[in-house]
GROMACS .gro file of N, CA and C in nm:
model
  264
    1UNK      N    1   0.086  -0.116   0.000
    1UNK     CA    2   0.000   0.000   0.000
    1UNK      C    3   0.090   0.122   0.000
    2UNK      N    4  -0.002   0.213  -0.099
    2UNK     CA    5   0.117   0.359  -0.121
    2UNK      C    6   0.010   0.481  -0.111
    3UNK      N    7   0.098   0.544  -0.074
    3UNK     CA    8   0.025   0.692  -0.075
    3UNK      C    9   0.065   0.743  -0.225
    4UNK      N   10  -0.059   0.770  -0.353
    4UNK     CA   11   0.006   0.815  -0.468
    4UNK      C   12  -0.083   0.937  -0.511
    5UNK      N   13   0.005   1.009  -0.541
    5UNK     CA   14  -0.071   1.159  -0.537
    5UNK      C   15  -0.226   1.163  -0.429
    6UNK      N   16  -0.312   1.228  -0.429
    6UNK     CA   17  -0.414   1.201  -0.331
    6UNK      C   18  -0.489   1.065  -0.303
    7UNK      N   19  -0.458   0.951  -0.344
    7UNK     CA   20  -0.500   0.813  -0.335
    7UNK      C   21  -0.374   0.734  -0.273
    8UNK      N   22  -0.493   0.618  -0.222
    8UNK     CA   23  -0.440   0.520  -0.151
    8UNK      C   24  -0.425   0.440  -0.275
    9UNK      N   25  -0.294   0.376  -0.306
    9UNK     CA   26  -0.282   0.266  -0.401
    9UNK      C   27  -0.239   0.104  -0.313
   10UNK      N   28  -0.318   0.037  -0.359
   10UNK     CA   29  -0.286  -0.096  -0.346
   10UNK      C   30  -0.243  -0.208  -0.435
   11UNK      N   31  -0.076  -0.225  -0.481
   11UNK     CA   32  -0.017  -0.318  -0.559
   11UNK      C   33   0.010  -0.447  -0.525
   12UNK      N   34   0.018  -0.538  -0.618
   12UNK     CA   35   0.045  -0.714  -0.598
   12UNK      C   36   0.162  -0.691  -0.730
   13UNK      N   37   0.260  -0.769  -0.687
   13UNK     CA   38   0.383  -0.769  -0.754
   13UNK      C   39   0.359  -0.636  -0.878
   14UNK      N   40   0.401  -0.553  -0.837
   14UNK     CA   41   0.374  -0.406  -0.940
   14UNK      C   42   0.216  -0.351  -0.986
   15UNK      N   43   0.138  -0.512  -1.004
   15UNK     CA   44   0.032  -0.411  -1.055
   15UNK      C   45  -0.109  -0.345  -0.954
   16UNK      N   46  -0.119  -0.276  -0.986
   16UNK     CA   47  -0.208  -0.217  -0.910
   16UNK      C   48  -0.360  -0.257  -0.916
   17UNK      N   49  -0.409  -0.295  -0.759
   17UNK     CA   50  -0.566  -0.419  -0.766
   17UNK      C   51  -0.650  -0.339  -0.674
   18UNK      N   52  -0.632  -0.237  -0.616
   18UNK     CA   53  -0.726  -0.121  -0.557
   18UNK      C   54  -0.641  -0.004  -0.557
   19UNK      N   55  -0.757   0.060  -0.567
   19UNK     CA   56  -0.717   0.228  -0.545
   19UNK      C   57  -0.838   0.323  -0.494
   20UNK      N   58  -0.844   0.399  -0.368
   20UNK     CA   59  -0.943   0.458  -0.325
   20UNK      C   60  -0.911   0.590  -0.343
   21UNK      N   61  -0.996   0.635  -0.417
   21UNK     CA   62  -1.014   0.800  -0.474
   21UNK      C   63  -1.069   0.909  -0.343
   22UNK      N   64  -1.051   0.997  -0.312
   22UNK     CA   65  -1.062   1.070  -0.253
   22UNK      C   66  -1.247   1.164  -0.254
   23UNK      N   67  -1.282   1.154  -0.410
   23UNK     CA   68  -1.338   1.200  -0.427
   23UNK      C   69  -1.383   1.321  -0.375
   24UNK      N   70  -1.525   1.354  -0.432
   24UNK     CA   71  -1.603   1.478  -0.353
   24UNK      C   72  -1.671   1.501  -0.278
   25UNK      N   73  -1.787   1.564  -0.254
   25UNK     CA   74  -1.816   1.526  -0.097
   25UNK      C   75  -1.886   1.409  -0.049
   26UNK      N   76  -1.844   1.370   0.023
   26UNK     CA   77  -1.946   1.220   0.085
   26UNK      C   78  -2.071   1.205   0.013
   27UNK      N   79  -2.184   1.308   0.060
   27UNK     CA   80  -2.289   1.343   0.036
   27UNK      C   81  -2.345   1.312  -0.113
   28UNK      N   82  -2.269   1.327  -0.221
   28UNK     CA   83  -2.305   1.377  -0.372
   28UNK      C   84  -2.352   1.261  -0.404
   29UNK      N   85  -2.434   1.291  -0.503
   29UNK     CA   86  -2.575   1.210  -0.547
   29UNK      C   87  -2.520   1.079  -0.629
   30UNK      N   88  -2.400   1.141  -0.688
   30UNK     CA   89  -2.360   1.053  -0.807
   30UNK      C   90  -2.236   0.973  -0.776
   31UNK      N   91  -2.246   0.887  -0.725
   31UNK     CA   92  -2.154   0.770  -0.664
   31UNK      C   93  -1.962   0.757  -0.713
   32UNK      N   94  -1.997   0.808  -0.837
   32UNK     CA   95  -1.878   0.791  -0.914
   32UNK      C   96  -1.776   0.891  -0.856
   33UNK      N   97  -1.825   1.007  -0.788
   33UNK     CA   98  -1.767   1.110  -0.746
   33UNK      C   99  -1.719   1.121  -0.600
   34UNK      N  100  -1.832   1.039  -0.543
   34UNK     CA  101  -1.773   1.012  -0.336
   34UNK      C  102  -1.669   0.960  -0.325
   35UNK      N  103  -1.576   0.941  -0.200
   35UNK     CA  104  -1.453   0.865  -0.229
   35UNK      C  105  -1.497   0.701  -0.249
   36UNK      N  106  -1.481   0.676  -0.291
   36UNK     CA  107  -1.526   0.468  -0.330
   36UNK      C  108  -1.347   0.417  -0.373
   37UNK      N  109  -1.373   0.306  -0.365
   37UNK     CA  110  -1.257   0.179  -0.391
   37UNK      C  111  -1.282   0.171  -0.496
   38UNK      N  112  -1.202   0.145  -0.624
   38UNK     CA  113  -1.184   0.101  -0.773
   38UNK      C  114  -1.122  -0.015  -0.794
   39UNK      N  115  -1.137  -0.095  -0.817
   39UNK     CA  116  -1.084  -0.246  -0.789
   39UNK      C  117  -1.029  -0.254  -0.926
   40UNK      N  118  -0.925  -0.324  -0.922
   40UNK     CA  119  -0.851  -0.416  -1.080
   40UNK      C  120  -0.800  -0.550  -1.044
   41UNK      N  121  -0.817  -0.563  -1.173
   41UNK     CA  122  -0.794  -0.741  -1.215
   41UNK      C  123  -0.718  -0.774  -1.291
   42UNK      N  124  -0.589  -0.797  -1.322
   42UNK     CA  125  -0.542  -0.871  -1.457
   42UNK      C  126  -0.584  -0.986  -1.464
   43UNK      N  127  -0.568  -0.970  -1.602
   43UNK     CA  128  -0.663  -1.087  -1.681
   43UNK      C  129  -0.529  -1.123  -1.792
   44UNK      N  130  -0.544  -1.219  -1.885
   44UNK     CA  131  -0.440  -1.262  -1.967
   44UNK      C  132  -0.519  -1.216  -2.094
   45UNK      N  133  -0.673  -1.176  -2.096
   45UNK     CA  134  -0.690  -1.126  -2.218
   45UNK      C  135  -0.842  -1.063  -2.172
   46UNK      N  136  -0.804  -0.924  -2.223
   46UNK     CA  137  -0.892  -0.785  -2.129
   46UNK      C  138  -1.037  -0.809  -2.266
   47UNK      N  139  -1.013  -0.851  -2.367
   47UNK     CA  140  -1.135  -0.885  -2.495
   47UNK      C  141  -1.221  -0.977  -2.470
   48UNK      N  142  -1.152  -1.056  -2.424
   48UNK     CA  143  -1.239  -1.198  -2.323
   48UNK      C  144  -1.341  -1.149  -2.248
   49UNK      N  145  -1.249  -1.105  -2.136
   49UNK     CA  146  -1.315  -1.045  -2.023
   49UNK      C  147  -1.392  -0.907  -2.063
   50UNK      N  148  -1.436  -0.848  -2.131
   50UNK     CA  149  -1.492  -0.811  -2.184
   50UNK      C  150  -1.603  -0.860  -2.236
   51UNK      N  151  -1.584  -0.959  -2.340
   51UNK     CA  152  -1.731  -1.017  -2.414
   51UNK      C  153  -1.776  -1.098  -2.293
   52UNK      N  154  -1.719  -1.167  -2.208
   52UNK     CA  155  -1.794  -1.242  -2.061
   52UNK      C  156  -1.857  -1.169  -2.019
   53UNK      N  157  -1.769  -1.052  -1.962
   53UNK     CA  158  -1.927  -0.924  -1.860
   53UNK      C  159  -2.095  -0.916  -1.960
   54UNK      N  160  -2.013  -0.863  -2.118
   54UNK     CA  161  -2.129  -0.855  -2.183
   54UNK      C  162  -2.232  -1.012  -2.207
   55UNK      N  163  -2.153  -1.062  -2.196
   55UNK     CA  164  -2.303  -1.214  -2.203
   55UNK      C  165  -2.343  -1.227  -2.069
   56UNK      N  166  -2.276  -1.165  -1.983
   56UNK     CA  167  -2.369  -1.191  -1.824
   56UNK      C  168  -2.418  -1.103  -1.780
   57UNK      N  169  -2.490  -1.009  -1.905
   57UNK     CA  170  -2.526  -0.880  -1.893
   57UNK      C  171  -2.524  -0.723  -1.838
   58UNK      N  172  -2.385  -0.752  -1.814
   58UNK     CA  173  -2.331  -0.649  -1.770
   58UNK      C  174  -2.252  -0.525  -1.932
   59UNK      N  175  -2.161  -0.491  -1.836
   59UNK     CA  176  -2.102  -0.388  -1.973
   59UNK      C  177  -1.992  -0.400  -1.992
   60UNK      N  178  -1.907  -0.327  -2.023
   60UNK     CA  179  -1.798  -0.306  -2.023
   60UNK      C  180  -1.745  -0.169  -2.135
   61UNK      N  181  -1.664  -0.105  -2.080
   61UNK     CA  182  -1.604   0.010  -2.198
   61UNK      C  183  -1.512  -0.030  -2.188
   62UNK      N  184  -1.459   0.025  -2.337
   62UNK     CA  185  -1.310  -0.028  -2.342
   62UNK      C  186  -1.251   0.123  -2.477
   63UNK      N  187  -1.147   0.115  -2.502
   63UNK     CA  188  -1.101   0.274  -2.544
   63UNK      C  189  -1.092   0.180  -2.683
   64UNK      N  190  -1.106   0.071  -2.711
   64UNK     CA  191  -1.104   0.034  -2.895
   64UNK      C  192  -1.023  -0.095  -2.865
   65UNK      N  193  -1.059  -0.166  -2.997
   65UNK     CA  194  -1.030  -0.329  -2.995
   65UNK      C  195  -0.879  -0.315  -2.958
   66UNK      N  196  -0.868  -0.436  -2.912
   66UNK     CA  197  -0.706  -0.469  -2.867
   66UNK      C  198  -0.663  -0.421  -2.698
   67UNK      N  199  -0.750  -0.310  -2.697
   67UNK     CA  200  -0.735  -0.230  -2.523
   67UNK      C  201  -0.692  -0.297  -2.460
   68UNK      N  202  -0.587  -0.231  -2.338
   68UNK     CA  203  -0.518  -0.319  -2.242
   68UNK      C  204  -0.585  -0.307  -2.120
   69UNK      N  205  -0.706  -0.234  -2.121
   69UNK     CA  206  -0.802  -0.203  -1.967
   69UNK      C  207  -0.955  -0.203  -2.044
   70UNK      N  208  -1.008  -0.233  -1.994
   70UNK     CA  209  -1.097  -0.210  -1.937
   70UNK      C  210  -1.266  -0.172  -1.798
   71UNK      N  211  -1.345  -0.113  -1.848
   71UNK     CA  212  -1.402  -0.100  -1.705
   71UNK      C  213  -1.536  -0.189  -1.720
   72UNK      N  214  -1.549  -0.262  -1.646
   72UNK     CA  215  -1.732  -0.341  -1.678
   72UNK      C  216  -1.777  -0.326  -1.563
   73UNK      N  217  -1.913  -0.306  -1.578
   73UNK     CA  218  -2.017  -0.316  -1.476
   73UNK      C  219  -2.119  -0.434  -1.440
   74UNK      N  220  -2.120  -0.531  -1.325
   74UNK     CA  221  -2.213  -0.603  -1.343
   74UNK      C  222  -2.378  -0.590  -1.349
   75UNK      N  223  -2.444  -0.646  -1.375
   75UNK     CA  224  -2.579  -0.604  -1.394
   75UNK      C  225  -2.620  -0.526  -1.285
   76UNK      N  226  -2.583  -0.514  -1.186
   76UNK     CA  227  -2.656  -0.434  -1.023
   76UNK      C  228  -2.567  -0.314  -1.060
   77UNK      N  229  -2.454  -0.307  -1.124
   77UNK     CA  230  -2.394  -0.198  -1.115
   77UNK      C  231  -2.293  -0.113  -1.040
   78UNK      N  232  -2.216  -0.251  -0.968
   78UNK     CA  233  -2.076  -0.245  -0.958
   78UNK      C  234  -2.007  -0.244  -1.049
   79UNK      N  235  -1.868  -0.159  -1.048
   79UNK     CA  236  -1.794  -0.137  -1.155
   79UNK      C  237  -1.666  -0.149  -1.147
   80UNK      N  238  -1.569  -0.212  -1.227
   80UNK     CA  239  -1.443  -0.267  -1.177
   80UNK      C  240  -1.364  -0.269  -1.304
   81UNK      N  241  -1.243  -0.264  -1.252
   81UNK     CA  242  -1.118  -0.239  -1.397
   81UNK      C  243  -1.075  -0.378  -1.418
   82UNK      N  244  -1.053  -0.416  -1.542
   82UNK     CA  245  -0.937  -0.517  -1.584
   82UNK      C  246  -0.807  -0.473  -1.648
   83UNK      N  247  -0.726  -0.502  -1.661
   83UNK     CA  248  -0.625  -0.472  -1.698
   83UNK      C  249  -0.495  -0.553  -1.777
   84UNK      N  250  -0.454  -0.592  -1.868
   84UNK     CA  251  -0.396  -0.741  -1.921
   84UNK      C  252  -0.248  -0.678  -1.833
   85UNK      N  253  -0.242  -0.868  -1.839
   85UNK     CA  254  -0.116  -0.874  -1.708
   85UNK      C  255  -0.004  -0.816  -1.780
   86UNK      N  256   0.084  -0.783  -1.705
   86UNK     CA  257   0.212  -0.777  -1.772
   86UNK      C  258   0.313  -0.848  -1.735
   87UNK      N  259   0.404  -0.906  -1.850
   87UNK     CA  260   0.494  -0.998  -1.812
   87UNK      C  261   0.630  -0.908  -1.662
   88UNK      N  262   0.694  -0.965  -1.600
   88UNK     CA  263   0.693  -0.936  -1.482
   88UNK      C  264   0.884  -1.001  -1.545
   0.00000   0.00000   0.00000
């Protein structure tokens, strides 16, 4: 665990599998903005994990084919990063 710029980072051999944002005020309506935990996952292939969220009806964004992250949401609407591993 690291203190990195205003967040708490939490790494497993380099990569990073939580990070709690500081956010804005407690209070605010829109969840994305309170401080919350952001969770990551490496995966060995972030396209996979991708089309899986989407057949279990969830989502996923991703910045264009090949992406090395992505974010999916499960159907209730938790939301969590993947990230393809990196060789070490």
């Amino acid at each position: 665990m690291r203190y990195e710029d205003n967040d708490v980072v939490l790494r497993s051999r380099g990569d990073v599998v939580a990070r709690i944002l500081s956010g804005a005020v407690e209070a605010a309506p829109d969840p994305t903005i309170r401080p919350h935990w952001q969770i990551h996952f490496t995966v060995d292939d972030v396209e996979a994990a991708a089309r899986a969220a989407r057949a279990h009806g969830g989502t996923a964004h991703q910045q264009g084919l090949g992406s090395t992250e992505a974010i999916l949401t499960e159907p209730d609407g938790a939301r969590f990063f993947v990230a393809a591993r990196r060789e070490v």
